[in-house]
Short mmCIF file of C-alpha atoms in Angstrom, two decimals:
data_model
loop_
_atom_site.label_atom_id
_atom_site.label_comp_id
_atom_site.label_asym_id
_atom_site.label_seq_id
_atom_site.Cartn_x
_atom_site.Cartn_y
_atom_site.Cartn_z
CA UNK A 1 205.44 31.34 121.63
CA UNK A 2 201.97 32.67 122.14
CA UNK A 3 200.38 34.69 124.87
CA UNK A 4 197.35 33.21 126.49
CA UNK A 5 194.87 34.76 128.81
CA UNK A 6 194.99 32.81 132.03
CA UNK A 7 191.73 34.30 133.21
CA UNK A 8 189.03 32.40 131.33
CA UNK A 9 185.51 33.76 131.76
CA UNK A 10 186.76 37.20 132.75
CA UNK A 11 187.01 36.39 136.43
CA UNK A 12 188.55 39.12 138.47
CA UNK A 13 191.57 38.47 140.62
CA UNK A 14 192.13 40.37 143.75
CA UNK A 15 193.68 43.69 142.92
CA UNK A 16 197.44 43.60 142.84
CA UNK A 17 199.16 46.84 143.82
CA UNK A 18 202.12 47.77 141.68
CA UNK A 19 205.42 48.09 143.36
CA UNK A 20 206.68 51.57 144.00
CA UNK A 21 209.74 52.45 142.02
CA UNK A 22 212.00 54.81 143.88
CA UNK A 23 212.36 58.17 142.14
CA UNK A 24 215.72 59.47 141.11
CA UNK A 25 216.92 62.28 143.32
CA UNK A 26 216.19 65.72 141.87
CA UNK A 27 218.95 68.30 141.76
CA UNK A 28 218.48 71.23 144.12
CA UNK A 29 217.32 74.39 142.39
CA UNK A 30 220.04 76.93 141.79
CA UNK A 31 219.76 79.97 144.01
CA UNK A 32 218.17 82.93 142.21
CA UNK A 33 220.55 85.79 141.52
CA UNK A 34 219.99 88.88 143.59
CA UNK A 35 217.62 91.24 141.77
CA UNK A 36 219.32 94.16 140.13
CA UNK A 37 217.18 97.29 140.08
CA UNK A 38 215.29 96.09 137.02
CA UNK A 39 212.41 98.01 135.56
CA UNK A 40 209.05 96.50 136.36
CA UNK A 41 207.53 94.53 133.54
CA UNK A 42 205.07 96.75 131.66
CA UNK A 43 201.44 95.79 131.92
CA UNK A 44 199.63 95.24 128.63
CA UNK A 45 197.83 98.40 127.61
CA UNK A 46 194.28 97.90 126.38
CA UNK A 47 193.90 98.86 122.77
CA UNK A 48 191.67 101.88 122.32
CA UNK A 49 190.14 102.41 118.91
CA UNK A 50 190.02 106.03 117.86
CA UNK A 51 187.76 107.07 115.01
CA UNK A 52 189.80 107.77 111.91
CA UNK A 53 190.79 111.41 111.81
CA UNK A 54 192.55 112.66 108.73
CA UNK A 55 196.24 113.22 109.24
CA UNK A 56 196.97 116.86 109.97
CA UNK A 57 200.74 116.41 109.92
CA UNK A 58 202.37 118.95 107.67
CA UNK A 59 199.22 121.04 107.21
CA UNK A 60 199.37 124.80 107.68
CA UNK A 61 195.60 125.00 108.02
CA UNK A 62 192.78 122.68 108.99
CA UNK A 63 189.12 123.69 109.20
CA UNK A 64 187.33 121.07 111.31
CA UNK A 65 183.87 119.64 110.73
CA UNK A 66 181.21 121.89 112.26
CA UNK A 67 183.15 125.11 111.72
CA UNK A 68 181.86 127.82 109.36
CA UNK A 69 183.84 130.57 107.61
CA UNK A 70 182.57 133.40 105.42
CA UNK A 71 185.15 135.45 103.54
CA UNK A 72 188.57 134.87 102.05
CA UNK A 73 190.98 132.13 103.14
CA UNK A 74 194.69 132.19 102.19
CA UNK A 75 196.98 129.23 102.94
CA UNK A 76 200.77 129.33 102.39
CA UNK A 77 201.07 125.52 102.30
CA UNK A 78 198.93 122.37 102.34
CA UNK A 79 195.50 122.69 103.95
CA UNK A 80 192.37 120.63 104.59
CA UNK A 81 188.76 121.78 104.92
CA UNK A 82 186.08 119.64 106.55
CA UNK A 83 183.77 122.49 107.56
CA UNK A 84 181.67 125.02 105.63
CA UNK A 85 183.16 127.91 103.65
CA UNK A 86 181.44 130.72 101.73
CA UNK A 87 183.70 133.09 99.78
CA UNK A 88 187.13 132.49 98.26
CA UNK A 89 189.95 130.02 99.02
CA UNK A 90 193.56 130.40 97.85
CA UNK A 91 196.15 127.75 98.65
CA UNK A 92 199.87 127.70 97.79
CA UNK A 93 200.02 123.91 98.25
CA UNK A 94 197.61 120.98 98.16
CA UNK A 95 194.08 121.89 99.21
CA UNK A 96 191.91 118.95 100.29
CA UNK A 97 188.15 119.38 100.59
CA UNK A 98 187.05 116.59 102.95
CA UNK A 99 183.94 114.41 102.71
CA UNK A 100 182.00 116.44 105.29
CA UNK A 101 182.88 119.83 103.74
CA UNK A 102 180.35 122.12 102.12
CA UNK A 103 182.09 124.84 100.13
CA UNK A 104 180.52 127.65 98.12
CA UNK A 105 183.60 129.47 96.98
CA UNK A 106 186.00 130.28 94.19
CA UNK A 107 188.98 127.96 94.78
CA UNK A 108 192.56 128.25 93.53
CA UNK A 109 195.65 126.24 94.44
CA UNK A 110 198.56 124.12 93.26
CA UNK A 111 196.66 120.82 93.66
CA UNK A 112 192.98 120.64 94.62
CA UNK A 113 191.48 117.36 95.87
CA UNK A 114 187.69 117.34 96.27
CA UNK A 115 185.91 114.69 98.35
CA UNK A 116 183.05 116.86 99.63
CA UNK A 117 180.48 119.25 98.14
CA UNK A 118 181.79 122.24 96.22
CA UNK A 119 179.83 124.94 94.39
CA UNK A 120 182.11 127.32 92.55
CA UNK A 121 184.92 127.51 90.04
CA UNK A 122 188.16 125.63 90.72
CA UNK A 123 191.56 126.67 89.33
CA UNK A 124 194.68 124.56 89.88
CA UNK A 125 198.23 125.05 88.60
CA UNK A 126 199.05 121.31 88.63
CA UNK A 127 195.89 119.18 88.88
CA UNK A 128 192.33 118.81 90.17
CA UNK A 129 191.19 115.49 91.58
CA UNK A 130 187.56 114.68 92.36
CA UNK A 131 187.27 111.51 94.45
CA UNK A 132 184.24 109.58 95.68
CA UNK A 133 181.85 110.88 97.13
CA UNK A 134 182.84 114.33 95.79
CA UNK A 135 180.44 116.74 94.09
CA UNK A 136 181.54 119.74 92.05
CA UNK A 137 179.06 122.17 90.55
CA UNK A 138 181.25 124.67 88.71
CA UNK A 139 184.01 125.04 86.15
CA UNK A 140 187.53 123.63 86.30
CA UNK A 141 190.67 125.26 84.90
CA UNK A 142 193.65 122.91 85.27
CA UNK A 143 196.24 121.18 83.08
CA UNK A 144 195.34 117.77 84.63
CA UNK A 145 192.01 116.39 85.82
CA UNK A 146 191.32 113.12 87.66
CA UNK A 147 187.72 112.04 88.23
CA UNK A 148 186.97 108.72 89.95
CA UNK A 149 183.84 106.68 89.42
CA UNK A 150 180.83 107.73 91.47
CA UNK A 151 181.45 111.49 91.66
CA UNK A 152 179.22 114.30 90.37
CA UNK A 153 180.72 117.00 88.14
CA UNK A 154 178.45 119.55 86.51
CA UNK A 155 180.35 122.27 84.67
CA UNK A 156 182.99 122.94 82.07
CA UNK A 157 186.65 121.99 82.07
CA UNK A 158 189.42 124.11 80.57
CA UNK A 159 192.82 122.49 80.13
CA UNK A 160 194.99 125.32 78.81
CA UNK A 161 197.99 123.10 78.10
CA UNK A 162 196.24 121.24 75.27
CA UNK A 163 195.24 124.50 73.53
CA UNK A 164 198.74 125.99 73.85
CA UNK A 165 200.42 122.91 72.37
CA UNK A 166 198.00 122.93 69.47
CA UNK A 167 196.67 119.41 70.05
CA UNK A 168 192.97 120.19 70.22
CA UNK A 169 192.78 123.43 68.27
CA UNK A 170 194.58 122.09 65.15
CA UNK A 171 192.45 118.95 65.03
CA UNK A 172 189.32 121.10 65.08
CA UNK A 173 190.60 123.07 62.07
CA UNK A 174 191.34 119.86 60.15
CA UNK A 175 187.91 118.43 60.76
CA UNK A 176 186.34 121.77 59.79
CA UNK A 177 188.27 121.72 56.46
CA UNK A 178 187.15 118.15 55.74
CA UNK A 179 183.56 119.07 56.50
CA UNK A 180 183.72 121.93 53.98
CA UNK A 181 185.02 119.61 51.20
CA UNK A 182 182.51 116.79 51.65
CA UNK A 183 178.89 117.66 50.81
CA UNK A 184 176.51 117.38 53.74
CA UNK A 185 173.99 114.52 53.42
CA UNK A 186 170.39 115.56 52.87
CA UNK A 187 167.88 114.43 55.43
CA UNK A 188 164.37 113.41 54.56
CA UNK A 189 161.56 114.01 56.95
CA UNK A 190 158.83 111.41 57.24
CA UNK A 191 155.52 113.08 56.59
CA UNK A 192 152.13 111.50 56.75
CA UNK A 193 149.74 113.50 54.64
#
């Protein structure tokens, strides 16, 4: 059996209205339970972006950017400096010199982390870390030293642990003995006469 179009030539028939199909009865909505003193729904709080401020949790001292100190600073725990200091800094914990800090001081502490500008000698019982964009113009005395790429360090470094264990000092004596045994090569100077 095939289906044929009974309307050759696309003639239009008068519009036939479709019959209405009765809708199924809808169930009545259930009565809403009586409201129980419910807390109002919280409105969404707009997100406010705060500029990143270093965490000051657990710090015993924090010198903010724009502050200036001249003299001696003593901290009995972890501290952070983002301001300017001239003098001497002693810290019994981790001392962090922030990116905006400008320090001209003799620094001593357990751990010293430098991310700002420091002019002066740094002594640490555990380690010294210079991180980008840190600058240190001065000497370091620490058993461990960490320097990341992109920092400036102009000075000397003393790592007392290596000398005490004999690692560096004994190797210098061996190379000095070998140098005494082998004759030094003679150098010729080019002369145009």
